[in-house]
Tab-separated table of C-alpha atoms in Angstrom:
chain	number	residue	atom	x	y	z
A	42	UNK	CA	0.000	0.000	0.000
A	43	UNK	CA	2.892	2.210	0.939
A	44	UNK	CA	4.710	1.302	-2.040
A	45	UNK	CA	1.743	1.965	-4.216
A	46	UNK	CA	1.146	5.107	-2.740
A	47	UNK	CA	4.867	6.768	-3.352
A	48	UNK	CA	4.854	4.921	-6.910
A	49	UNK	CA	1.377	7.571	-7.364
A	50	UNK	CA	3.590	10.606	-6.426
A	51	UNK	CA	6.324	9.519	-8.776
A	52	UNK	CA	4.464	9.442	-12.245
A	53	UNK	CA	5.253	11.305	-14.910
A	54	UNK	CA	1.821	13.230	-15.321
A	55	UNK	CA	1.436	14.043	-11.762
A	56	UNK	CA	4.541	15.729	-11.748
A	57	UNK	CA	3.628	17.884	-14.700
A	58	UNK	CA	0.385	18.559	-13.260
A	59	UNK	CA	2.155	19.952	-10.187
A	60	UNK	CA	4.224	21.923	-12.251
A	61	UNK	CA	1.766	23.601	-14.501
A	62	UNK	CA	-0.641	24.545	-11.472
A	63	UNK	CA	2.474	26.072	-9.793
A	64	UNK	CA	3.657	28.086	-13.224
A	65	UNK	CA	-0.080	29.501	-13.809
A	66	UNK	CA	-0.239	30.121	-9.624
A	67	UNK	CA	3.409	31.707	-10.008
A	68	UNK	CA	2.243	33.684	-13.040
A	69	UNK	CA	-0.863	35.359	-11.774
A	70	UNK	CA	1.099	36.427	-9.195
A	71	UNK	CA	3.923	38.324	-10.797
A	72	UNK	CA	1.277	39.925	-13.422
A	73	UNK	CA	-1.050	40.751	-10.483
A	74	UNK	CA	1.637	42.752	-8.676
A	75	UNK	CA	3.264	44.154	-12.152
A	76	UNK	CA	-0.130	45.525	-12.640
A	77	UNK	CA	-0.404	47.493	-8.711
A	78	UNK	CA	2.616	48.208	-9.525
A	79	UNK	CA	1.969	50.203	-12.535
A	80	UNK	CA	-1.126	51.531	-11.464
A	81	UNK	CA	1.159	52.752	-8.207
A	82	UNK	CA	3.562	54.385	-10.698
A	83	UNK	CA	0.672	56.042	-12.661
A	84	UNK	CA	-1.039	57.516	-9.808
A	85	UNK	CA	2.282	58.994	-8.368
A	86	UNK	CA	2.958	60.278	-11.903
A	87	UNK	CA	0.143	61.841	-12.110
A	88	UNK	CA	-0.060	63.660	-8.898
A	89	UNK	CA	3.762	64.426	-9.404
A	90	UNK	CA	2.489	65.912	-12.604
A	91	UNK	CA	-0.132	68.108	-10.995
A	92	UNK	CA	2.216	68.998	-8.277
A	93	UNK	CA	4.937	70.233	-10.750
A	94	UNK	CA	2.563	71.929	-13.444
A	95	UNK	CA	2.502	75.540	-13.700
A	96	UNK	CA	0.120	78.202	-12.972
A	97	UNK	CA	-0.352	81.803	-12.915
A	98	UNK	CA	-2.579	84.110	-10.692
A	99	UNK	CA	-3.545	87.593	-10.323
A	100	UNK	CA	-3.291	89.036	-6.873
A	101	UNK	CA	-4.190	92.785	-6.202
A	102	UNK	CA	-1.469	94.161	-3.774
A	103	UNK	CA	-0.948	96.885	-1.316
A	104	UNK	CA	2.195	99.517	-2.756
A	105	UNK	CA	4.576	99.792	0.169
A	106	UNK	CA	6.450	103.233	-0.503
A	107	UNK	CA	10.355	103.492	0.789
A	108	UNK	CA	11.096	107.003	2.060
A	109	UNK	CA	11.701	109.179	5.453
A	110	UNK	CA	8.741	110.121	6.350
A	111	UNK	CA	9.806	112.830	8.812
A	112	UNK	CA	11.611	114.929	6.107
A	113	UNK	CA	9.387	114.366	2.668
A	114	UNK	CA	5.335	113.717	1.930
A	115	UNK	CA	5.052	111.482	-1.140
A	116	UNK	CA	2.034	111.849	-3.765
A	117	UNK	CA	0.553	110.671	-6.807
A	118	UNK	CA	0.676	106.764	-6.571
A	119	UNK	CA	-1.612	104.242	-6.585
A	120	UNK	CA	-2.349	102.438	-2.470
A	121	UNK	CA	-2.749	99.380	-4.864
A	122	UNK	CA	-1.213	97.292	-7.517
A	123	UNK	CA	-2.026	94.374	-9.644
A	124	UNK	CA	0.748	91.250	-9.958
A	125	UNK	CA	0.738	88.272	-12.114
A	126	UNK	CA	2.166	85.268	-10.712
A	127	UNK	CA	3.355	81.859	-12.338
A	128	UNK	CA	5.029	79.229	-11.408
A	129	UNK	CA	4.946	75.196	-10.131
A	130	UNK	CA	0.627	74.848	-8.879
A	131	UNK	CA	1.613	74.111	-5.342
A	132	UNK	CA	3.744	76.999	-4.942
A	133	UNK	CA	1.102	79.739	-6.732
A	134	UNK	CA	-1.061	78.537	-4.562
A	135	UNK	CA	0.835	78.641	-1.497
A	136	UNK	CA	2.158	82.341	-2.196
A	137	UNK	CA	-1.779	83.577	-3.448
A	138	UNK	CA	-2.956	82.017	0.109
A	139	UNK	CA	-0.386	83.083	2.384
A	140	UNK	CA	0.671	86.660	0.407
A	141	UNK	CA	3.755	86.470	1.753
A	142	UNK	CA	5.527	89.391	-0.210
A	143	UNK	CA	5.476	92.476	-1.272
A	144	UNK	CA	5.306	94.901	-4.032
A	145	UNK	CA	7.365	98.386	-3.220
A	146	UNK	CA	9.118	101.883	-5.000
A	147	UNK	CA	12.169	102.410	-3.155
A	148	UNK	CA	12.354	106.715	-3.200
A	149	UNK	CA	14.656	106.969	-0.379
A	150	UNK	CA	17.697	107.946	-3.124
A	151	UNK	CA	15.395	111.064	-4.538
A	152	UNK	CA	15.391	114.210	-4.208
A	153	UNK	CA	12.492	116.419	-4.176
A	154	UNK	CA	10.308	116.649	-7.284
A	155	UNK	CA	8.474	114.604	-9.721
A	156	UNK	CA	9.874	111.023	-10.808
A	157	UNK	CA	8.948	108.062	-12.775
A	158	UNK	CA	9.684	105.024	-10.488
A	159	UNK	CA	9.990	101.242	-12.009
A	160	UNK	CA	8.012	98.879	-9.166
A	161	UNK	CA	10.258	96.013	-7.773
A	162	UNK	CA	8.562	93.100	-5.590
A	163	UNK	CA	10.654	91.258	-2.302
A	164	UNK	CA	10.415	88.491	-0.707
A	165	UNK	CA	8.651	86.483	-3.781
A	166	UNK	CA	10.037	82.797	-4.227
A	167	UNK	CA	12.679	82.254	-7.048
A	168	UNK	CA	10.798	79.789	-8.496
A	169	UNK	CA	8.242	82.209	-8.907
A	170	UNK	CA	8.185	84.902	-11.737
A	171	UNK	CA	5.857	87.848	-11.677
A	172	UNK	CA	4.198	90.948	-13.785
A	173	UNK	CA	3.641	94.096	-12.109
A	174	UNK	CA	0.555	96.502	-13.599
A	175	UNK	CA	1.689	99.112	-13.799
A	176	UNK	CA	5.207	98.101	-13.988
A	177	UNK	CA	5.948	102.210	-13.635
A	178	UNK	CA	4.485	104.857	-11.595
A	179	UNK	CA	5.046	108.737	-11.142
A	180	UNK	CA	5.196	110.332	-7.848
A	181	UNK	CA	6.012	113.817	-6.714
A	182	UNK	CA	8.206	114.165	-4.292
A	183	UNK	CA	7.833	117.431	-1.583
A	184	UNK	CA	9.226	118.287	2.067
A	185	UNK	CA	7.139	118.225	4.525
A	186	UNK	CA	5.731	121.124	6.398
A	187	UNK	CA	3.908	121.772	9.896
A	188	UNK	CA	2.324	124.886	10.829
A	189	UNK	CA	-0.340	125.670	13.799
A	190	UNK	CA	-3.687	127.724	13.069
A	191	UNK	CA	-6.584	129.316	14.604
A	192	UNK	CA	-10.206	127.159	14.164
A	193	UNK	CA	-12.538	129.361	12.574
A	194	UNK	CA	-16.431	128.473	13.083
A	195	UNK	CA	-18.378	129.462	10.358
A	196	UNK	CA	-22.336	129.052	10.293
A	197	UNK	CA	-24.862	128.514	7.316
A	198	UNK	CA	-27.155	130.863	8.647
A	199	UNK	CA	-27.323	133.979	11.524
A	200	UNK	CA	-31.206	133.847	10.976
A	201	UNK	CA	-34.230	132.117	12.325
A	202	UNK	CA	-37.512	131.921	11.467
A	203	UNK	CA	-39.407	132.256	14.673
A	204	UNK	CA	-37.670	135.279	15.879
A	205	UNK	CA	-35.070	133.644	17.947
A	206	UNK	CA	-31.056	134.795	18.124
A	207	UNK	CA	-28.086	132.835	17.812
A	208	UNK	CA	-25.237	133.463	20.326
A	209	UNK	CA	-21.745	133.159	20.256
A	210	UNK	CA	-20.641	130.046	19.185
A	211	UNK	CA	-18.109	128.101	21.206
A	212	UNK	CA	-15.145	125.684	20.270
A	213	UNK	CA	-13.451	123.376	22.421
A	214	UNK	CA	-10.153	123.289	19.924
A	215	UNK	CA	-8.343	126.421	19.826
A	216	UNK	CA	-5.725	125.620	17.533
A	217	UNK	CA	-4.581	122.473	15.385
A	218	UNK	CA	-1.542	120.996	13.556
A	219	UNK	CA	-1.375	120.795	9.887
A	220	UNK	CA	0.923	119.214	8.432
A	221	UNK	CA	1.432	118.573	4.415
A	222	UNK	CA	3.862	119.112	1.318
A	223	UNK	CA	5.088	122.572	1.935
A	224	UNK	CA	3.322	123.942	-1.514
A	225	UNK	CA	-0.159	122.197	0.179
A	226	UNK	CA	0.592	123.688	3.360
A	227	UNK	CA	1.673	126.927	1.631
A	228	UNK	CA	-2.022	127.424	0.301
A	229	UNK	CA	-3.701	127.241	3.926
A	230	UNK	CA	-5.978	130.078	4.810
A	231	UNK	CA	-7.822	128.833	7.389
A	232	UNK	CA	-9.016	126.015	8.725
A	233	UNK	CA	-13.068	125.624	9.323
A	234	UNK	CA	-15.523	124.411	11.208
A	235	UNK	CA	-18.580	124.635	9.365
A	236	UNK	CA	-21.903	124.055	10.929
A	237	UNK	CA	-25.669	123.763	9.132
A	238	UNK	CA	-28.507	126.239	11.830
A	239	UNK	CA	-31.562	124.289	11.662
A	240	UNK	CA	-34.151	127.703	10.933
A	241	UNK	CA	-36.585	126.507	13.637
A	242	UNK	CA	-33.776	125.958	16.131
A	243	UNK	CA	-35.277	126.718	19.576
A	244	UNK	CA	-32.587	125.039	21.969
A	245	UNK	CA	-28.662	125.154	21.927
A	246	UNK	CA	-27.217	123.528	19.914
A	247	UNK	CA	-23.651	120.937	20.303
A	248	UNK	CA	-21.940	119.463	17.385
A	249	UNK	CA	-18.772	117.448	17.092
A	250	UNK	CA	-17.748	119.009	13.908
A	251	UNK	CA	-14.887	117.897	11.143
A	252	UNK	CA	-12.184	120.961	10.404
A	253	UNK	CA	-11.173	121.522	7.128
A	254	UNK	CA	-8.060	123.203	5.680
A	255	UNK	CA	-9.096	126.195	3.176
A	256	UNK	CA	-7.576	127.952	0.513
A	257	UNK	CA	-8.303	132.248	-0.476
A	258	UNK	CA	-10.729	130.190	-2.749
A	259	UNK	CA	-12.785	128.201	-0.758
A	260	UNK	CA	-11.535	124.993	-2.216
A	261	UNK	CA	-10.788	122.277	0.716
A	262	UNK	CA	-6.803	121.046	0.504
A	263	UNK	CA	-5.050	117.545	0.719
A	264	UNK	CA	-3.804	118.015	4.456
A	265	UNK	CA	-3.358	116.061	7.751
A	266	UNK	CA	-5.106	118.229	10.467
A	267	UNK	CA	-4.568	117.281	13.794
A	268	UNK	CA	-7.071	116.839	15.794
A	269	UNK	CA	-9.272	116.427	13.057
A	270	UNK	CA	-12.481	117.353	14.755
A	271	UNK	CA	-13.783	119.585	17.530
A	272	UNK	CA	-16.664	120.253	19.553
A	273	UNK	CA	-18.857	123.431	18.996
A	274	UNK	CA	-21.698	124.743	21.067
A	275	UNK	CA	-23.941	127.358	20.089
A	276	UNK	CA	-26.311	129.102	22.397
A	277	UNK	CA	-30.126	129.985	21.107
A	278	UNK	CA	-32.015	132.774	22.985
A	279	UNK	CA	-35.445	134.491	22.280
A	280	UNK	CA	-35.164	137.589	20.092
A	281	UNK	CA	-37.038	140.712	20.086
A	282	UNK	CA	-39.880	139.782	18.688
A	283	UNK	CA	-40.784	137.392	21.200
A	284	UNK	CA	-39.826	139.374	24.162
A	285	UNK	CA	-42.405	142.227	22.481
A	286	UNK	CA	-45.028	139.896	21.968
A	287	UNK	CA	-44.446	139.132	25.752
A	288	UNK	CA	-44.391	142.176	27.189
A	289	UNK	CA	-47.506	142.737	24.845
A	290	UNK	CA	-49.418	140.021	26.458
A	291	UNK	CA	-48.227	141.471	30.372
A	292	UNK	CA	-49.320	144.626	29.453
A	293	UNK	CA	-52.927	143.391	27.983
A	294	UNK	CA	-53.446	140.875	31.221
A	295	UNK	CA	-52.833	144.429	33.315
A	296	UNK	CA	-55.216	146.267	31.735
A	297	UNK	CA	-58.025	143.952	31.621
A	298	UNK	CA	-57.140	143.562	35.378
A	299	UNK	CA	-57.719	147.263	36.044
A	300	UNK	CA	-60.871	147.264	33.818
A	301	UNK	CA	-62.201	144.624	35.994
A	302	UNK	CA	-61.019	146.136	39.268
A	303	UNK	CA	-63.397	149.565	37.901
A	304	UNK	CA	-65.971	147.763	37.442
A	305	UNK	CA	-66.251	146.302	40.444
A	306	UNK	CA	-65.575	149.964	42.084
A	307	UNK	CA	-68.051	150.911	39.771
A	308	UNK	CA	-71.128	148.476	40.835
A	309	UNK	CA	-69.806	149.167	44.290
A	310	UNK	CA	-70.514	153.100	44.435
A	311	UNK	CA	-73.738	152.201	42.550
A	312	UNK	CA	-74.838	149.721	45.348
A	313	UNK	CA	-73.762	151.978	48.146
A	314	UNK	CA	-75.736	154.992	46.277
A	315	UNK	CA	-78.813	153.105	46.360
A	316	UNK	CA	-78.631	152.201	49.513
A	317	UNK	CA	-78.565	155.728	50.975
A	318	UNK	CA	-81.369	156.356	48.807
A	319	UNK	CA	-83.381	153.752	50.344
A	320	UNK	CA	-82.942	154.716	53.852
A	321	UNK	CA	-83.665	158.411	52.879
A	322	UNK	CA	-86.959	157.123	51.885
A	323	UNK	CA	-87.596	154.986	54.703
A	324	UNK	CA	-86.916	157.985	57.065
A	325	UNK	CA	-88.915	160.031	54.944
A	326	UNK	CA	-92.163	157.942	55.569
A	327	UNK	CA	-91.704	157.337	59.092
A	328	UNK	CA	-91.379	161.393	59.608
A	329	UNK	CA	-94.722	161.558	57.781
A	330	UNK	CA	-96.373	158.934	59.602
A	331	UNK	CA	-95.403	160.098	62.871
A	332	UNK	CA	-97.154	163.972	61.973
A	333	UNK	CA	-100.711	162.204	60.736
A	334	UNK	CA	-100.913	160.492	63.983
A	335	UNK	CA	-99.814	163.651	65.759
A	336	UNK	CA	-102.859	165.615	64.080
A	337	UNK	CA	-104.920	162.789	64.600
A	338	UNK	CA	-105.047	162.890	68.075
């Protein structure tokens, strides 16, 4: 039986058998994992590809403006700017995201006056290239001036309609600072507060009022005034008209007073008068009576 048995294992066929099954086992192995494989490759590939492809974005920046402050007052650019950026998709995005940049016009080798200034961007990755619009800009360069004034109040109207007066109006701010460009500051003749009177204004009136830096002309300048707003009070009081009309009134109540007080002095002496007369009569008939009965007897 035993001898049969390893005689089975031993044939020919069987063998092959074995051998086939383990070549088609072995082969749908190796072509199984060739085929992950591949489909591993592919998918890195193509993220790899996405990660790598380029891409460009516009980003609208703030201008950054390189100057001393305390000696020179810049004008005449834009506060923003428009860049193009391109580059690898992961880093665009990274940079449009985070903004991590910026976009400046180094002035601080100019000297006063007006310049044409090419736009330069810092801090932008290398692997990054960019467009600035506008790629130029023109400024004017000008030193900068401070000078104290006087707040001047001035009022829409001095008039009311229902006869009441406006008093002296009142400002809590004396004086301010105003600083500018030297030919802005130059041009300064006064610096307002202007307040709008309602006409039917009754009660005082408080406003916290902006100031504003005037030329000869009336036309409001590009200045820093500091502070830049003050408080006025205005006092309202009854005008002439009224105080006639009152005194008008007083002196009608008085008179009808003393019209009524005559009146009654009037019906008074009356009453009295009548009363006299009626005991003169009464004494009168007694006197008579009294003779008749005197004769009589």
């Amino acid at each position: 039986m035993g001898k049969d048995t390893k005689g089975f294992f031993r044939r020919k066929w069987f063998l092959r058998i074995i051998s086939l099954i383990l070549a088609l086992f072995l082969f749908m192995y190796v072509n199984g994992s060739k085929s992950g494989f591949l489909r591993q490759n592919t998918r890195n590939n193509n993220q790899s590809s996405a990660l790598m492809s380029n891409k460009s974005v516009t980003l609208r920046m703030p201008l950054d403006v390189t100057i001393d402050n305390n000696k020179y007052i810049v004008s005449g650019y834009p506060q923003y700017v428009k860049i193009k950026v391109t580059g690898p998709s992961a880093l665009v995005t990274t940079t449009s995201n985070t903004q991590n940049f910026k976009v400046y016009a180094d002035l601080s080798d100019l000297t006063p006056g007006k310049h044409r200034v090419k736009l330069k961007t810092s801090g932008l990755n290398s692997e990054l290239t960019s467009k600035i619009e506008p790629q130029y800009i023109n400024v004017n360069i000008q030193p900068r001036k401070t000078i104290t004034m006087k707040v001047t109040i001035r009022l829409s109207t001095r008039d009311l309609d229902n006869g009441y007066k406006l008093g002296r109006p009142h400002s809590d701010i004396q004086t301010v600072q105003v600083t500018g460009s030297r030919d802005e500051v130059n041009k300064v003749n006064r610096i307002v507060a202007f307040i709008a009177i309602p006409h039917d204004a009754k009660d005082n009136i408080a406003r916290q009022v902006t100031l504003q830096a005037i030329d000869r002309n009336g036309q409001t300048l590009n200045v820093v005034i500091l502070p830049t707003t003050t408080n006025v009070s205005i006092p309202v009081s009854a005008g002439s008209q009224s105080s006639s009309s009152s005194d008008s009134s007083s002196s009608s109540s008085e008179e009808s007073e003393d019209t009524k007080s005559s009146s009654r002095a009037m019906t008074q002496n009356d009453s009295s008068d009548s009363s006299s007369e009626t005991s003169q009569s009464s004494s009168s008939i007694s006197n008579e009576d009294s003779s008749s009965s005197s004769r009589n007897q």
